[in-house]
Coordinates of C-alpha atoms in Angstrom, one line a residue:
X120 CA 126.3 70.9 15.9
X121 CA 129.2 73.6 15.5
X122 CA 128.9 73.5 11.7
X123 CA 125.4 74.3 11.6
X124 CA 125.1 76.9 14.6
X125 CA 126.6 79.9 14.6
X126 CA 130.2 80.0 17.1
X127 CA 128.8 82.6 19.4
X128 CA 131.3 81.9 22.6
X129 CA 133.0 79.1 21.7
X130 CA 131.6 75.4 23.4
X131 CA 132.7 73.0 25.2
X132 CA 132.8 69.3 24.0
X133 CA 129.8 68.2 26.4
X134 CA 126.1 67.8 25.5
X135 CA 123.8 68.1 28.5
X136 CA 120.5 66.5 28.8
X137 CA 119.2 66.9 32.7
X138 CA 119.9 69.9 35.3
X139 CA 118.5 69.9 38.8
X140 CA 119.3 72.4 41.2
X141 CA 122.9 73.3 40.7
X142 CA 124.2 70.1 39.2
X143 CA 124.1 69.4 35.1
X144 CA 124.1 65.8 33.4
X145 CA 125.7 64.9 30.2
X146 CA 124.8 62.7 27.7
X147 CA 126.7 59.9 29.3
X148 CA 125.2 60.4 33.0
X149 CA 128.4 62.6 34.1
X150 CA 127.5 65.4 36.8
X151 CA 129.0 68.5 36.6
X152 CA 128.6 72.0 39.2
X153 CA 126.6 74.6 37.2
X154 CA 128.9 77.3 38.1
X155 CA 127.8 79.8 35.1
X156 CA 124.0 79.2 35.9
X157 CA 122.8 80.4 32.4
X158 CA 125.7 82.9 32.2
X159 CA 123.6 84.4 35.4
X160 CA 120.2 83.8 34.2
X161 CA 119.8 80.6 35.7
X162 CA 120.7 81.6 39.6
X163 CA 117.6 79.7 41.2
X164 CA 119.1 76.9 39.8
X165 CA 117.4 74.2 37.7
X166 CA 114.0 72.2 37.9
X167 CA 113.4 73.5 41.4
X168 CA 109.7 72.7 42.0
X169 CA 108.4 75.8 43.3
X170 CA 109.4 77.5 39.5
X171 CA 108.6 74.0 37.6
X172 CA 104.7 75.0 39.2
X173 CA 105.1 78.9 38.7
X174 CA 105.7 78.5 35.0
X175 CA 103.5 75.4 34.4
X176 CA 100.5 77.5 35.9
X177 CA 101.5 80.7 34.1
X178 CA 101.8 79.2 31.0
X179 CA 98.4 77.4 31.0
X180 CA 97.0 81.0 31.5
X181 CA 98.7 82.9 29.0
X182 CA 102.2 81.9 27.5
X183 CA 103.4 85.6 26.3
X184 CA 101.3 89.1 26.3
X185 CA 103.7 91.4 24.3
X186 CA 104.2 95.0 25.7
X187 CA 101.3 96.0 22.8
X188 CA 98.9 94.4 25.4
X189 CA 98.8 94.5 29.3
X190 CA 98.6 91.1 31.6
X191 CA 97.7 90.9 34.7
X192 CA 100.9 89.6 36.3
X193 CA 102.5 91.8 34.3
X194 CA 100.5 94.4 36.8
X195 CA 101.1 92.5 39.7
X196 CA 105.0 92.1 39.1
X197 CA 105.4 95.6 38.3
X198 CA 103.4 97.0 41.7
X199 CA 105.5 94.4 43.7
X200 CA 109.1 95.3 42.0
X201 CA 107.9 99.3 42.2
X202 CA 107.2 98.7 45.8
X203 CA 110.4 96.7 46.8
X204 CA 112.8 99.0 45.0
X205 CA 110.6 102.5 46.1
X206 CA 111.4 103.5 42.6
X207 CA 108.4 105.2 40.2
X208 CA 108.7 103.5 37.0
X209 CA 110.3 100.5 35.4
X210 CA 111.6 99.7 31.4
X211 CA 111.2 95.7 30.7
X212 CA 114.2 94.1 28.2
X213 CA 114.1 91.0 27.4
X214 CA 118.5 91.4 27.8
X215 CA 121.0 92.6 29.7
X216 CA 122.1 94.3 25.8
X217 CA 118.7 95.3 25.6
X218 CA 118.8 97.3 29.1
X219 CA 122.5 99.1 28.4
X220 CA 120.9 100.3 24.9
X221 CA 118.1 102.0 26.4
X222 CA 120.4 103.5 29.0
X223 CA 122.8 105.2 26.8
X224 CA 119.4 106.1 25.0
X225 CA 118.5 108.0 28.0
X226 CA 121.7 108.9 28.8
X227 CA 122.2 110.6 25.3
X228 CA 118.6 112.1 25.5
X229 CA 119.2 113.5 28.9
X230 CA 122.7 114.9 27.7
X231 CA 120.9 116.4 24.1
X232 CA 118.7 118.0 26.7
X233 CA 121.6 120.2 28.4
X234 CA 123.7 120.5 25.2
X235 CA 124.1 119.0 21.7
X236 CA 127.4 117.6 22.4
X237 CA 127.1 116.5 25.2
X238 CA 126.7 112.5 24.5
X239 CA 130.1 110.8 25.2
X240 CA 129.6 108.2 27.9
X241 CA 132.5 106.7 29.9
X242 CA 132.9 103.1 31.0
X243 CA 136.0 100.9 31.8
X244 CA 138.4 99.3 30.2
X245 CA 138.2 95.7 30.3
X246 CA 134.5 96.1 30.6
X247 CA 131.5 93.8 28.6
X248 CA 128.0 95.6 28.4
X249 CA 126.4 93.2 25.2
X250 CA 127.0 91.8 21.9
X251 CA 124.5 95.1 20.1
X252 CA 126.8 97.3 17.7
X253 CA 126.4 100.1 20.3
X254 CA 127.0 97.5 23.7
X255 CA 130.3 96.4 21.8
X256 CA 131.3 100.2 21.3
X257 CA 130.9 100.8 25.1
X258 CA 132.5 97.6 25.9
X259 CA 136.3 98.4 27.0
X260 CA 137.8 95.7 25.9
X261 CA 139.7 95.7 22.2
X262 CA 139.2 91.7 21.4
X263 CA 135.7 93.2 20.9
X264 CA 136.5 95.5 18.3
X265 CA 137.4 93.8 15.2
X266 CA 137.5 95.7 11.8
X267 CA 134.7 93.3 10.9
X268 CA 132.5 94.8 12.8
X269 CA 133.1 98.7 12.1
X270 CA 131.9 101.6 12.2
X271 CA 131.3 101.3 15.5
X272 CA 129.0 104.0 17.2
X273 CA 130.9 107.2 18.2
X274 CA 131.1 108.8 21.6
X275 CA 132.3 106.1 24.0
X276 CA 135.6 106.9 25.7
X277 CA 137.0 103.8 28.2
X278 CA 138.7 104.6 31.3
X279 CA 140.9 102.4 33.8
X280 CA 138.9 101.1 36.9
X281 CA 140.7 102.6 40.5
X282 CA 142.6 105.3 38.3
X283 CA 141.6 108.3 39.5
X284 CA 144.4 110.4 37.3
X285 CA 142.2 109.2 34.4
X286 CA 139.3 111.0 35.8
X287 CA 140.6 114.2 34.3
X288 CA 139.4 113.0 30.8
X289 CA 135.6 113.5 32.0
X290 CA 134.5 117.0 30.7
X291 CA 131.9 118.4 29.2
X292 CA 131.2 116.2 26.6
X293 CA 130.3 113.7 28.9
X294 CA 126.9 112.7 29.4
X295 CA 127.1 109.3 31.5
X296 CA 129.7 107.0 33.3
X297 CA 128.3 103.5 33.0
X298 CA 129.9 101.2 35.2
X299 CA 129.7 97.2 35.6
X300 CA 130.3 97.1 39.5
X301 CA 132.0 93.8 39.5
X302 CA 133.4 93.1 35.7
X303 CA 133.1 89.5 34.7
X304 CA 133.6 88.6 31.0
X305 CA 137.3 91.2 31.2
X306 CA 138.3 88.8 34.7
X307 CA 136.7 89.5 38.4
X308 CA 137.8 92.6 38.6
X309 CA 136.3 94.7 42.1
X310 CA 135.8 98.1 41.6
X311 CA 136.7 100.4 44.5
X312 CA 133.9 102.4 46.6

């Protein structure tokens, strides 16, 4: 399989066939503890019945409606996550890449609005926010940043978490700080309230 798919992450020598709740099987009937569920996207776990029957009667509906067209549980999911969050509006990604794009969009837009150069946007070192030209530029984290891969887009400036002394670098150029709360892919690292 590696010499015909592209290395994205780098594997590990297992194959799995079966997942149910949080355990995997291999191809030779070993178990193993999901603990990356999907790299997050899998946190209710696997074949759990009450999704298996969710997406079994969704998809004998409609399988996809693409944001040219509008569904109906595509009304009834946005009134519910409008409600529950008490916010007014709502942008649908199909990635975590997808959603810091169109934030340092908006971010830039916003800061265009108060002043052309305004459109650096801070984030922290050691930081992942996608694998998107832009998401790698505002990722604080160098191994992300080969030669390879330049130019990279302009405007990102990457500050250490907790050090407040590096605050001083935020002037007026700066339109955003985008922070990932608890860091992952550069280690657990908390950041402080």
């Amino acid at each position: 399989m590696k010499e015909r798919v592209a290395n994205n992450y780098g594997s590990f020598p297992v194959v799995f066939t079966k997942g149910k709740g949080a355990q995997l099987r291999d191809i030779h009937g070993k178990e193993y503890i999901d603990f990356v569920s999907g790299i997050g996207v899998n946190c209710l776990g696997h074949n759990h019945p009450a999704l298996v029957t969710a997406i079994q009667k969704q998809v004998e509906k409609q399988m996809h409606i693409s944001n040219y067209y509008i569904s109906d549980v595509g009304v009834s999911y946005t009134d519910a996550l409008l409600k529950a969050t008490e916010m007014e509006g709502v942008f649908y990604c199909n990635s975590g890449a997808e959603a810091n794009e169109a934030a340092i969009k908006l971010a830039r837009k916003y800061g265009f609005g108060i002043q052309a150069q305004k459109k650096t946007i801070v984030t922290l070192k050691q930081s992942f926010h996608g694998r998107t030209l832009t998401t790698l530029s505002a990722t604080g984290q160098e191994k992300f940043h080969p030669e390879s891969f330049a130019p990279y887009t302009p405007d990102f400036k990457h500050m250490k978490a907790n050090d407040y002394a590096a605050l001083d670098f935020i002037d007026a150029s700066v339109c955003a700080i985008m922070i990932e709360a608890v860091q992952g892919e550069g280690g657990v690292n908390l950041i402080d309230a």
